[in-house]
C-alpha positions as a printed Julia matrix, in Angstrom:
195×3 Matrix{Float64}:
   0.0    0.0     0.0
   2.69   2.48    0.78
   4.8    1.67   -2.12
   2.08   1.71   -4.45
   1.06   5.37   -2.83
   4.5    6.47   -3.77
   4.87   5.56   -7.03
   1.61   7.13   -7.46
   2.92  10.38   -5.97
   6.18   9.98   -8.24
   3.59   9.82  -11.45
   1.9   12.73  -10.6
   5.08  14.57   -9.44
   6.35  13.79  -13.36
   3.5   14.77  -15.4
   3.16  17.85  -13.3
   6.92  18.69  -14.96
   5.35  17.53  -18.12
   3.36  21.21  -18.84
   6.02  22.87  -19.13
   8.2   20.55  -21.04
   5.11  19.78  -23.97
   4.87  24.0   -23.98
   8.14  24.65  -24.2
   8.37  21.97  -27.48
   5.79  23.28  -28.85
   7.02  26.79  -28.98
  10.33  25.38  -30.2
   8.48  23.71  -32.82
   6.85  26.44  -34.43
   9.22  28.63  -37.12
  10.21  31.99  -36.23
   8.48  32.64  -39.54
   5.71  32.27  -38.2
   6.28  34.83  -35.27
   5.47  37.87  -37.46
   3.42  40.95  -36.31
   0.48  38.91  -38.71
  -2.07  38.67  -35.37
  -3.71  35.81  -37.14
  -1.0   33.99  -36.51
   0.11  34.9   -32.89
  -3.56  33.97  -32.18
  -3.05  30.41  -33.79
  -0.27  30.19  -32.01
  -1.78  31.22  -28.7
  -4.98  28.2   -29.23
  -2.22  25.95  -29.76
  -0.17  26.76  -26.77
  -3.68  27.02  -25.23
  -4.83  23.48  -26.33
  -1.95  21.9   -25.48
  -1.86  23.28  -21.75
  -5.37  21.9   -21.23
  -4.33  18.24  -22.91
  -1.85  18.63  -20.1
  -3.92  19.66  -17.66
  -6.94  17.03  -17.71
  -3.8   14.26  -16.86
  -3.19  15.71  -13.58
  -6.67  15.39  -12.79
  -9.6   12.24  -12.93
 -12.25  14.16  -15.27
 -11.75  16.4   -18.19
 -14.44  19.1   -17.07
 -11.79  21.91  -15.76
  -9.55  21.49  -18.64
 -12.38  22.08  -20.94
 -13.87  25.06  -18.89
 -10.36  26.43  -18.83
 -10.15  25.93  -22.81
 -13.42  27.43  -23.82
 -12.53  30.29  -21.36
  -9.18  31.02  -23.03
 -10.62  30.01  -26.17
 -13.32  32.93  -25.76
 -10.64  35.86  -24.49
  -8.26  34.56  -27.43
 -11.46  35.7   -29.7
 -11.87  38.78  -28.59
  -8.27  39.68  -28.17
  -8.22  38.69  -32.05
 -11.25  40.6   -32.91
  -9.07  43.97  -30.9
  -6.22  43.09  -32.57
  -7.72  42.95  -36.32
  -9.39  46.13  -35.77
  -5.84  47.88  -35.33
  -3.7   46.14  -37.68
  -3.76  46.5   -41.15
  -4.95  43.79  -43.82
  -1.78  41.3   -44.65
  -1.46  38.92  -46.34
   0.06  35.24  -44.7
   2.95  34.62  -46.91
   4.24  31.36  -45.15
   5.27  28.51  -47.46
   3.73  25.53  -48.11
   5.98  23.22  -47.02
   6.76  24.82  -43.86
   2.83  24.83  -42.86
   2.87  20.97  -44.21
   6.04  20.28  -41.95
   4.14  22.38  -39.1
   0.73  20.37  -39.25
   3.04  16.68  -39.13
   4.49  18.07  -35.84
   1.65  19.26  -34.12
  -0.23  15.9   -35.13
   2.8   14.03  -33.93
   2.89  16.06  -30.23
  -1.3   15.65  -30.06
  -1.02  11.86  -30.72
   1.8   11.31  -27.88
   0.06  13.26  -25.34
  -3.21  11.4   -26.63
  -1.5    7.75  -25.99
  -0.15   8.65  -22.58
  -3.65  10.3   -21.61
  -4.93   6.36  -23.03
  -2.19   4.38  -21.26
  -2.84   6.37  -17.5
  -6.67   6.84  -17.8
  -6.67   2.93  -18.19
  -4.39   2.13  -15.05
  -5.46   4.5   -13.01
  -2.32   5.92  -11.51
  -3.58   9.56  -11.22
  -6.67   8.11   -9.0
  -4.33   7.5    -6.12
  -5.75   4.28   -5.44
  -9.05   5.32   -4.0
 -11.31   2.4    -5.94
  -9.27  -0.23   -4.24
 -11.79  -2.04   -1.87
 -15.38  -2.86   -3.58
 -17.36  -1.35   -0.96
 -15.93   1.76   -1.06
 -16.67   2.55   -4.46
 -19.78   4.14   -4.42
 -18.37   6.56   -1.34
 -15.55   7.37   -2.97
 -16.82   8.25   -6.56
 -19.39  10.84   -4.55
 -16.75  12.48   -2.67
 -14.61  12.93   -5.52
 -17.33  14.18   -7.88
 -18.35  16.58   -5.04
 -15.23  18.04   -4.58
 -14.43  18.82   -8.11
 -17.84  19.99   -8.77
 -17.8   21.98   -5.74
 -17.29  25.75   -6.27
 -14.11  26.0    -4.14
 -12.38  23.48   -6.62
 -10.66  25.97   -8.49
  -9.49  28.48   -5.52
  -7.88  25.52   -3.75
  -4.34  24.81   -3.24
  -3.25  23.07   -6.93
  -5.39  25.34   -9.11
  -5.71  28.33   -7.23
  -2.18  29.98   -8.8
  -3.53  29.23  -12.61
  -7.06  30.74  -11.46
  -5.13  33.54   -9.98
  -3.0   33.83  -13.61
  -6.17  34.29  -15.75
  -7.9   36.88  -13.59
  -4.77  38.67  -13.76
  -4.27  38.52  -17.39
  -7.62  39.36  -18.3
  -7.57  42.29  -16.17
  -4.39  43.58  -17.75
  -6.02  42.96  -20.84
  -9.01  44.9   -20.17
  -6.73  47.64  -19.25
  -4.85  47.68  -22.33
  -8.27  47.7   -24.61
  -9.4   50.07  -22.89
  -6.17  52.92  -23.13
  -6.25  52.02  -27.18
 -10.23  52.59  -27.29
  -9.51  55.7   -24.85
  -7.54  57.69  -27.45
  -9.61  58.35  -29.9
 -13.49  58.36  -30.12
 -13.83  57.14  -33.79
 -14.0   53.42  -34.41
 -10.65  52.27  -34.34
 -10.64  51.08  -38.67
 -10.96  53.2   -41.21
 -13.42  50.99  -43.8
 -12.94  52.69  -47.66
 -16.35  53.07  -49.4
């Protein structure tokens, strides 16, 4: 029982250093052609840095509900940080080769389908669950604890989320800030539209 409890502990301990090692590839991954001032791309870039931390996310925990939530949340201040961002900038055109977008799709798929067969591999031995299904008549208690303490409200202000929770109020705030000092200095609409 203790053994088992620490190599449960050592899992977890190791995919919790796995976030930043799948970012950090993916960023590494990615051209520095394709880091131009285009904001089409830096926002493609951002849903795949974005996607990738919530794959990483929903293996550190038993069901997929907060790394969703988190996505669509990003996923919906990404898309209105684009919509800001195409107001300002002028129309440009994406002139990225083929091959290089061709070479960039094969990686990406390649990076998804690891982190897909390791998500597989631990969902079916259950190392993440920290052995709490282990006696037959404790199943039923167990599975209602757990489901009300991740549905509970508190879930995300607790100890292991509460510093990411803390990260996206911050960063939205800023954000909100920012928008508002561009809107702030002039009272037209921001883009000129020719007739």
């Amino acid at each position: 029982m203790i053994k088992s409890t620490f190599l449960d502990n050592l899992f977890s301990l190791y995919f919790m250093n796995m976030i930043p090692m799948i970012t950090i590839m993916t960023l590494l991954m990615i051209p520095k052609k394709l880091f131009s001032n285009n904001p089409l791309m830096m926002n493609m870039i951002l849903c795949l840095v974005t996607l990738m931390y919530s794959l990483s996310m929903s293996l550190l925990s038993s069901t997929f509900w907060f790394s969703m939530i988190m996505f669509l949340m990003m996923i919906g201040g990404l898309l209105i940080l684009f919509l800001y961002f195409t107001s300002i900038s002028p129309n440009e055109f994406n002139n990225i080769p083929y091959n290089t977008m061709i070479s960039l799709l094969m990686k990406i798929s390649m990076i998804m389908l690891m982190i897909m067969l390791i998500m597989y591999y631990y969902s079916h031995n259950d190392y993440l669950i920290m052995n709490s299904w282990k006696k037959s008549n404790e199943i039923n208690y167990n599975i209602n604890n757990k489901m009300n303490y991740i549905f509970s409200s508190n879930f995300i202000y607790s100890y292991p989320i509460y510093k990411i929770t803390l990260l996206i109020i911050i960063y939205l705030f800023y954000t909100l800030f920012i928008i508002n000092k561009l809107c702030l200095n002039s009272k037209k609409p921001l883009r000129k539209f020719k007739n």
